[in-house]
PDB file of C-alpha atoms and ligand atoms in Angstrom:
ATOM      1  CA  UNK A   1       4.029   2.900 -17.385  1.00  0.00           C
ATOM      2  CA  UNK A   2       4.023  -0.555 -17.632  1.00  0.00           C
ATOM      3  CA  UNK A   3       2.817  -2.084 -14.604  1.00  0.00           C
ATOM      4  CA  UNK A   4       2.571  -6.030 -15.979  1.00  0.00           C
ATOM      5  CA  UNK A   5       5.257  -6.899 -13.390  1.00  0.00           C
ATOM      6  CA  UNK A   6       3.754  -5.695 -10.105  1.00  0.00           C
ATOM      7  CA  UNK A   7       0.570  -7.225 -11.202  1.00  0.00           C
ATOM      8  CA  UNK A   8       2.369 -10.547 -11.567  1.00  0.00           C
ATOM      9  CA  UNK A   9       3.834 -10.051  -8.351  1.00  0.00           C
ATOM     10  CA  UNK A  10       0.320  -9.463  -6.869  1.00  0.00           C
ATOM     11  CA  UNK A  11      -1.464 -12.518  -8.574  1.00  0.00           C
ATOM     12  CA  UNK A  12      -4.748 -11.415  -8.551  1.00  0.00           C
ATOM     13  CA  UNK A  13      -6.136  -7.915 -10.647  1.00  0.00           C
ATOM     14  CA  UNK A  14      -8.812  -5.485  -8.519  1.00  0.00           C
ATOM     15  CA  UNK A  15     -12.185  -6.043  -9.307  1.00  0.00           C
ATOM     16  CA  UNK A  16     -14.070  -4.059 -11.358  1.00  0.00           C
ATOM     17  CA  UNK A  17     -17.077  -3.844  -8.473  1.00  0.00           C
ATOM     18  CA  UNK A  18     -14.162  -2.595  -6.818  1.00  0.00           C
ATOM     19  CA  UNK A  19     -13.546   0.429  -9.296  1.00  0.00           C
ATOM     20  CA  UNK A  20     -17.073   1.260  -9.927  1.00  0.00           C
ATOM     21  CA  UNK A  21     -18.162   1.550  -6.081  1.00  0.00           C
ATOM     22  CA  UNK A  22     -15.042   3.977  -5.962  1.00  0.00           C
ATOM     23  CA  UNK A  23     -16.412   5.860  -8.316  1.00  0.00           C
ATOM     24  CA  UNK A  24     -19.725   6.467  -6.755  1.00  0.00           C
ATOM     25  CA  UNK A  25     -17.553   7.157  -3.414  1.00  0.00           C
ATOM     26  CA  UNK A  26     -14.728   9.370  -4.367  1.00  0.00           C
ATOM     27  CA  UNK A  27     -14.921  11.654  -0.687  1.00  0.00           C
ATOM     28  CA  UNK A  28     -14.641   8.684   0.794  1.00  0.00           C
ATOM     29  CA  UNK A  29     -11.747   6.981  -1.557  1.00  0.00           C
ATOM     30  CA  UNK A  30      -9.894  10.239  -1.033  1.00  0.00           C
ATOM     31  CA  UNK A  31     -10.035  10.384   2.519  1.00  0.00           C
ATOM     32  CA  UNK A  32      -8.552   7.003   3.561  1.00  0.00           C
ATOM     33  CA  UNK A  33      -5.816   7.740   0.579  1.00  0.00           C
ATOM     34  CA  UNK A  34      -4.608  10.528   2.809  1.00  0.00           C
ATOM     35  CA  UNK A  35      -4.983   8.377   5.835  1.00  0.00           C
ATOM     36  CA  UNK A  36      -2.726   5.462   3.720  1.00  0.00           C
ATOM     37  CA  UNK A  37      -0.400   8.123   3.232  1.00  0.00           C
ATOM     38  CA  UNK A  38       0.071   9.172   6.509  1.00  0.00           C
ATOM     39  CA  UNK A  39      -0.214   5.246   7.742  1.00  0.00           C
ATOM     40  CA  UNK A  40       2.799   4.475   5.057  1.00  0.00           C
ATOM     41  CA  UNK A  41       4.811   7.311   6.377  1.00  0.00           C
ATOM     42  CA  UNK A  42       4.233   5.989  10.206  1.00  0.00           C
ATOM     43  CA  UNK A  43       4.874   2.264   9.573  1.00  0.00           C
ATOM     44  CA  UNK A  44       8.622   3.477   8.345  1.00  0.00           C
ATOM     45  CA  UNK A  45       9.336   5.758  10.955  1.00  0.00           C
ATOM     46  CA  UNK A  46       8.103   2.917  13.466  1.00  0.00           C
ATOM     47  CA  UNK A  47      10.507   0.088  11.001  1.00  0.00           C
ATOM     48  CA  UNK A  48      13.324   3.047  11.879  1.00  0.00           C
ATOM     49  CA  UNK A  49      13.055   3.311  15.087  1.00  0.00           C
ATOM     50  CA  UNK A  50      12.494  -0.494  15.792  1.00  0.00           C
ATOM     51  CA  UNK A  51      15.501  -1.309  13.414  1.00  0.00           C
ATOM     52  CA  UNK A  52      17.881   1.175  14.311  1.00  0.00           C
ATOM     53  CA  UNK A  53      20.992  -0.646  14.313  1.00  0.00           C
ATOM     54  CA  UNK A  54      19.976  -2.113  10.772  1.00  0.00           C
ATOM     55  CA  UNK A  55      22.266   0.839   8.722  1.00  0.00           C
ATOM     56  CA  UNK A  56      20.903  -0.251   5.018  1.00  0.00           C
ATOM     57  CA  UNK A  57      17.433   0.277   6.143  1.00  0.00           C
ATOM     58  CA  UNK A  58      17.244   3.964   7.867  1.00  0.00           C
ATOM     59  CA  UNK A  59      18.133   6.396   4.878  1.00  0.00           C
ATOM     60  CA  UNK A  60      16.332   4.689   2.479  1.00  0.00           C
ATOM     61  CA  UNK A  61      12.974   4.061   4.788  1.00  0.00           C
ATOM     62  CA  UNK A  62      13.425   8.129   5.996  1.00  0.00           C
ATOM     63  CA  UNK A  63      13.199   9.107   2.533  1.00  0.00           C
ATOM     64  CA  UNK A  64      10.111   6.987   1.899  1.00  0.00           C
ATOM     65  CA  UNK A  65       8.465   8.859   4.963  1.00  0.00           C
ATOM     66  CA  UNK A  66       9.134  11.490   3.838  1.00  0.00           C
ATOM     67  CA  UNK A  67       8.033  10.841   0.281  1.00  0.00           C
ATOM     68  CA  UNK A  68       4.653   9.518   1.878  1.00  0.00           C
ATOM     69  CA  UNK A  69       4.054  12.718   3.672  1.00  0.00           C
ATOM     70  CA  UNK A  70       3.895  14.603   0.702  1.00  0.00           C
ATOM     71  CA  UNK A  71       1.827  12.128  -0.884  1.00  0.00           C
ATOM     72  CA  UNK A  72      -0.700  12.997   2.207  1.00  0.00           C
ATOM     73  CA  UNK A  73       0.129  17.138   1.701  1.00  0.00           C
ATOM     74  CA  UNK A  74      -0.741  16.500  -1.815  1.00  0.00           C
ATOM     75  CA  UNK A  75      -4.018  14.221  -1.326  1.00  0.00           C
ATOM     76  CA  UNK A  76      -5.305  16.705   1.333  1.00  0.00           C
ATOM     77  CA  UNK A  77      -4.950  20.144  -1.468  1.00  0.00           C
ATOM     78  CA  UNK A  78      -6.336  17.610  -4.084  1.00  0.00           C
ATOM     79  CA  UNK A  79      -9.496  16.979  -1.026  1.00  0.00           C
ATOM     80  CA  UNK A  80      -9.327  20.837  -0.419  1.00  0.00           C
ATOM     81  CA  UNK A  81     -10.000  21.831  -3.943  1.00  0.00           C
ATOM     82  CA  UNK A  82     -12.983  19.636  -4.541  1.00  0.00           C
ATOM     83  CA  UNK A  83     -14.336  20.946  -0.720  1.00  0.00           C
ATOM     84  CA  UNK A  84     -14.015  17.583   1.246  1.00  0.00           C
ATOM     85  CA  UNK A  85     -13.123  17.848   4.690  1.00  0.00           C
ATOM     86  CA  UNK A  86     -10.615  14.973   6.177  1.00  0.00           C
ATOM     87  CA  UNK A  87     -12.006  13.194   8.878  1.00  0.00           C
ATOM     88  CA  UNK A  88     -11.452   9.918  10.519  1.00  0.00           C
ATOM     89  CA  UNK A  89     -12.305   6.839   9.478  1.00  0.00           C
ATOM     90  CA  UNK A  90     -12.117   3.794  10.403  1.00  0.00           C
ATOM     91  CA  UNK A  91      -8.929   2.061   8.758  1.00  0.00           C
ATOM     92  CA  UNK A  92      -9.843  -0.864   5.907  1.00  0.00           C
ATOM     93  CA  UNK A  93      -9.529  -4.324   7.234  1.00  0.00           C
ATOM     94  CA  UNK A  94      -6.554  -4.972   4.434  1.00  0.00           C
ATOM     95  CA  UNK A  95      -3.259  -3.895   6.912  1.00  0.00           C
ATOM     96  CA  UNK A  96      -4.768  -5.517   9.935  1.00  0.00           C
ATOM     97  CA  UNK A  97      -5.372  -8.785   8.165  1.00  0.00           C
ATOM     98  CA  UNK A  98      -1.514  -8.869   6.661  1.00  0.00           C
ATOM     99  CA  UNK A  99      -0.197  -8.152   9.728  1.00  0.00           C
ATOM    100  CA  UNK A 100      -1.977 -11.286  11.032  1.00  0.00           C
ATOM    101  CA  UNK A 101       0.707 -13.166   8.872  1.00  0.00           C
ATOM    102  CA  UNK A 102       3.495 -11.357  10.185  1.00  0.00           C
ATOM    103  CA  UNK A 103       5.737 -13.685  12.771  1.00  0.00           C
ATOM    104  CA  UNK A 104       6.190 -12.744  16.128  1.00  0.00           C
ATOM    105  CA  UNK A 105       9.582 -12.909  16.574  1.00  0.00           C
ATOM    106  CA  UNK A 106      12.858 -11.622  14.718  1.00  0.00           C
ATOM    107  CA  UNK A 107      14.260 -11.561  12.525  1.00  0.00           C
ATOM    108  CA  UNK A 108      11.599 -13.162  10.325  1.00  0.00           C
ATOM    109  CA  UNK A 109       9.617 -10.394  11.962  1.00  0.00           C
ATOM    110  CA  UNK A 110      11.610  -7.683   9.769  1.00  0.00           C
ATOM    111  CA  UNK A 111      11.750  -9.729   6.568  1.00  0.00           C
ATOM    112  CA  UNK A 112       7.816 -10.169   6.973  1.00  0.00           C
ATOM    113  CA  UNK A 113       7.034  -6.855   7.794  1.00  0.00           C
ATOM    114  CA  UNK A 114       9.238  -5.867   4.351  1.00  0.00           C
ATOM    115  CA  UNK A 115       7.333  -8.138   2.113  1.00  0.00           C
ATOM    116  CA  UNK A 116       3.783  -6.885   3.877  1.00  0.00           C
ATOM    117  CA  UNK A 117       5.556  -3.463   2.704  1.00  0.00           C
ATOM    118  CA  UNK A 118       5.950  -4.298  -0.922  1.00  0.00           C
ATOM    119  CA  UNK A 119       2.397  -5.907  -0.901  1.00  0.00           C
ATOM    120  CA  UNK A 120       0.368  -2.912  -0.021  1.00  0.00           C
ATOM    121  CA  UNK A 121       2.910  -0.432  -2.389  1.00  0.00           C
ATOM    122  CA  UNK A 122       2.055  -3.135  -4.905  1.00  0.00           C
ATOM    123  CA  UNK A 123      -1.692  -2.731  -4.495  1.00  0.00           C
ATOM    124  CA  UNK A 124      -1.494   0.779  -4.203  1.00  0.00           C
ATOM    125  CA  UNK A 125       0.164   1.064  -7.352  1.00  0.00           C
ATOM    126  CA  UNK A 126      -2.286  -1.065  -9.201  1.00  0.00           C
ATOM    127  CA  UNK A 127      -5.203   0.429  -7.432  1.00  0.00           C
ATOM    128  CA  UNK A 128      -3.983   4.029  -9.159  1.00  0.00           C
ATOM    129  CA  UNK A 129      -3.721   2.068 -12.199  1.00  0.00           C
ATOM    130  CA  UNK A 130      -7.120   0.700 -12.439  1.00  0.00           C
ATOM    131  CA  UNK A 131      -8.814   3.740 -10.980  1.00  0.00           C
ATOM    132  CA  UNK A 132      -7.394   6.038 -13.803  1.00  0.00           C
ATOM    133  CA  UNK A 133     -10.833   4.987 -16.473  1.00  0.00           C
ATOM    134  CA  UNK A 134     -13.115   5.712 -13.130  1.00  0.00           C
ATOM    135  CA  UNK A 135     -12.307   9.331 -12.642  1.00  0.00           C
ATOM    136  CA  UNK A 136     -12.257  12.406 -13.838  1.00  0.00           C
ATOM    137  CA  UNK A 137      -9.175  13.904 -15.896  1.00  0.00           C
ATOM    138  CA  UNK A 138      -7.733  15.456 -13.327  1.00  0.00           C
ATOM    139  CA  UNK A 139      -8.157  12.936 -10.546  1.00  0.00           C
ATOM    140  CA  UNK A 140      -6.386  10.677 -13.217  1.00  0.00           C
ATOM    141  CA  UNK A 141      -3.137  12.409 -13.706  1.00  0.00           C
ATOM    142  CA  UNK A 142      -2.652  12.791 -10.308  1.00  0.00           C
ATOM    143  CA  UNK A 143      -3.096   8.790  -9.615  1.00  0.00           C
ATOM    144  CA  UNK A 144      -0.522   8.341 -12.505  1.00  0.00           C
ATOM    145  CA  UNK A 145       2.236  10.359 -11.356  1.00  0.00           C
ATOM    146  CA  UNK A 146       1.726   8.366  -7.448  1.00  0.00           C
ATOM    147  CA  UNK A 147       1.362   4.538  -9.008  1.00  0.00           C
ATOM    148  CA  UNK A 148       5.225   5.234 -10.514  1.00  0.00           C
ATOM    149  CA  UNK A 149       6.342   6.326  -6.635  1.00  0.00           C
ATOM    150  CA  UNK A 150       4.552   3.212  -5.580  1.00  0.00           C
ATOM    151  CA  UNK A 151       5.930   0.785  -7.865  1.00  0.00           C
ATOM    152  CA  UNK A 152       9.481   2.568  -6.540  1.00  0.00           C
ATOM    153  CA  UNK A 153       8.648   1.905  -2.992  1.00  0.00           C
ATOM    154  CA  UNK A 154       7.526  -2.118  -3.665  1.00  0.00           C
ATOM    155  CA  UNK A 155      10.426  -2.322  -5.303  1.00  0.00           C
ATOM    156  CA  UNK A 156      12.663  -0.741  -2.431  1.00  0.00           C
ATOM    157  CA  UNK A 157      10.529  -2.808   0.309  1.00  0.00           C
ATOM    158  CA  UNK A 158      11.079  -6.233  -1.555  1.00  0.00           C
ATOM    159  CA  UNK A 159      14.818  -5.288  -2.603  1.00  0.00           C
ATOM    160  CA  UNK A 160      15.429  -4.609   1.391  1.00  0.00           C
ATOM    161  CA  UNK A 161      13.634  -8.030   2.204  1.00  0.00           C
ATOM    162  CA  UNK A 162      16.187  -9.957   0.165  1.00  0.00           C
ATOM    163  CA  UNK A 163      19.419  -7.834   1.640  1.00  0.00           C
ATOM    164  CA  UNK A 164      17.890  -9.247   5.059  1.00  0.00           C
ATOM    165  CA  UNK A 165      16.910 -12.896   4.045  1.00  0.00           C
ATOM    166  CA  UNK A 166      18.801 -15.398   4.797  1.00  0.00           C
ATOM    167  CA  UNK A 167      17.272 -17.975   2.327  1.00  0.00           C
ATOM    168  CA  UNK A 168      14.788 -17.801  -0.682  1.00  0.00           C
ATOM    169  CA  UNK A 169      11.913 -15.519   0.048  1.00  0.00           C
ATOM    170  CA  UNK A 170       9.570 -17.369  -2.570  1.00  0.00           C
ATOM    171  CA  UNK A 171       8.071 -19.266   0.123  1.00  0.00           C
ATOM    172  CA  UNK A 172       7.089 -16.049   2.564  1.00  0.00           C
ATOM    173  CA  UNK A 173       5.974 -14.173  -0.780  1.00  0.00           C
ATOM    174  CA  UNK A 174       3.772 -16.896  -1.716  1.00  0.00           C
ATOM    175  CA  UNK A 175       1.820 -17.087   2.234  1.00  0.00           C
ATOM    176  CA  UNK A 176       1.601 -13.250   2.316  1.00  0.00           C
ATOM    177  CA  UNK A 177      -0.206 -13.345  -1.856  1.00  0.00           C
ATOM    178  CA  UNK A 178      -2.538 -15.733  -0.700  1.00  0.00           C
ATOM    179  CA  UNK A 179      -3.549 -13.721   2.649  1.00  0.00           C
ATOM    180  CA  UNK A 180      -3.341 -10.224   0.562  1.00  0.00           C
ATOM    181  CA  UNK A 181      -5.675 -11.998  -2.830  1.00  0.00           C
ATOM    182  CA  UNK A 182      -7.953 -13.142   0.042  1.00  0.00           C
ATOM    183  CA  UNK A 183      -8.708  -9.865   0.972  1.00  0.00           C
ATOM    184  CA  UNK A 184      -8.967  -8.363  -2.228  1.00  0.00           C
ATOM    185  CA  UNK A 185     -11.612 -10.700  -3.381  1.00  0.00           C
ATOM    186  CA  UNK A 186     -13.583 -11.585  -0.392  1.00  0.00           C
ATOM    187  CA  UNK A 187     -16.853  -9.645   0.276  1.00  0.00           C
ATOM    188  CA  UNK A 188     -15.986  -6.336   2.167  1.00  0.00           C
ATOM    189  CA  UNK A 189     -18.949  -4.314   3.814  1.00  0.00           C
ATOM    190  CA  UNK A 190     -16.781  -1.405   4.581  1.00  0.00           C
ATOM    191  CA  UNK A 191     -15.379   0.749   1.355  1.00  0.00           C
ATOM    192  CA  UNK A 192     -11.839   1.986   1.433  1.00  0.00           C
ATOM    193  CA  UNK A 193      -9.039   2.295  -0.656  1.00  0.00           C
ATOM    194  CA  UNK A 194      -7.643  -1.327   0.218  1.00  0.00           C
ATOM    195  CA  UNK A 195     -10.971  -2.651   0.889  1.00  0.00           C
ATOM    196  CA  UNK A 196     -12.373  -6.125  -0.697  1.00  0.00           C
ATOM    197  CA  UNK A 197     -15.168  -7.170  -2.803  1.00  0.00           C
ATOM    198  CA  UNK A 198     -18.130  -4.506  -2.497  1.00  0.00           C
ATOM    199  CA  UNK A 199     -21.230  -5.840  -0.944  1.00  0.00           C
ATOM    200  CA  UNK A 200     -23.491  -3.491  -2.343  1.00  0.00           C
TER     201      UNK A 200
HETATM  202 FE1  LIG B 301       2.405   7.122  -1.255  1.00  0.00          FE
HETATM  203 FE1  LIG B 302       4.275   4.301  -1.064  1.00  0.00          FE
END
């Protein structure tokens, strides 16, 4: 699959220190991917519940749950079969830092939390991309058949952000990019699946 347009949308490629300290921590890369899962399953129950009266957006965001919850059913067999046991962890600082961007008040609030939607399904997508030469064969296939459900879901988050907007969205896009590309490159101490430049 050709993923040249949600890496334009994204601006800015993973590093390769990125790819090679996943390597050497694949228990720990596998872990938070279930716990992304599970997070991107939450965040649109919580959009459904907070949105209720917005029609176009429940049956397409419950289907995404429940598309993310067998993402994390599949992740935890995948973690089961190569004997690592999920635990917590502490989440990346990646969600917590886009959310920073997000305005307060609707209904900016929903269009921003839709783009900050498409962002991280972006990334995701292109994470599973450029972690398919890092890993093993099987690891591999199973990151290709997920980057073509995440490329679905940025594509559903961003097409739902223009249903809602009112005027051009290029100008949100562009302040979320620069927050998300910030945190992709910056020096990270703490290794997860969205996490920034390694440290070590
Ligand atoms: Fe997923
Ligand atoms: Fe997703």
């Amino acid at each position: 699959m050709d993923i040249q347009f949600i890496k334009d949308f994204l601006g800015c490629e993973t590093p390769q220190a990125w790819c090679e300290a996943a390597a050497l921590n694949q228990a720990i890369l596998l872990i938070d991917h279930a716990h992304c899962e599970k997070k991107a399953a939450s965040t649109a129950l919580m959009m459904m519940f907070r949105y209720a009266d917005y029609e176009q957006l429940i049956l397409p965001l419950s289907k995404l749950a429940r598309e993310e919850l067998r993402h994390f059913e599949k992740v935890c067999v995948l973690m089961k079969s190569r004997g690592i046991i999920f635990t917590h962890l502490t989440p990346a600082r990646y969600a917590e830092g886009l959310r920073k961007g997000v305005h307060s008040q609707d209904p900016q609030r929903l269009i921003d939390l839709l783009i900050m939607g498409a962002f991280i399904e972006a990334r995701s997508c292109e994470r599973f991309a450029s972690l398919i030469n890092y890993v093993d064969d099987d690891l591999g296939i199973f990151y290709k058949s997920l980057l073509m459900a995440e490329a679905r879901h940025y594509q559903l988050y961003l097409n739902l952000a223009n249903q809602f907007a009112e005027e051009d969205l290029d100008g949100r896009i562009e302040h979320f990019r620069k927050l998300e590309n910030k945190l992709i490159l910056t020096p990270d101490e703490v290794f997860r699946f969205h996490s920034g430049l390694p440290t070590l």
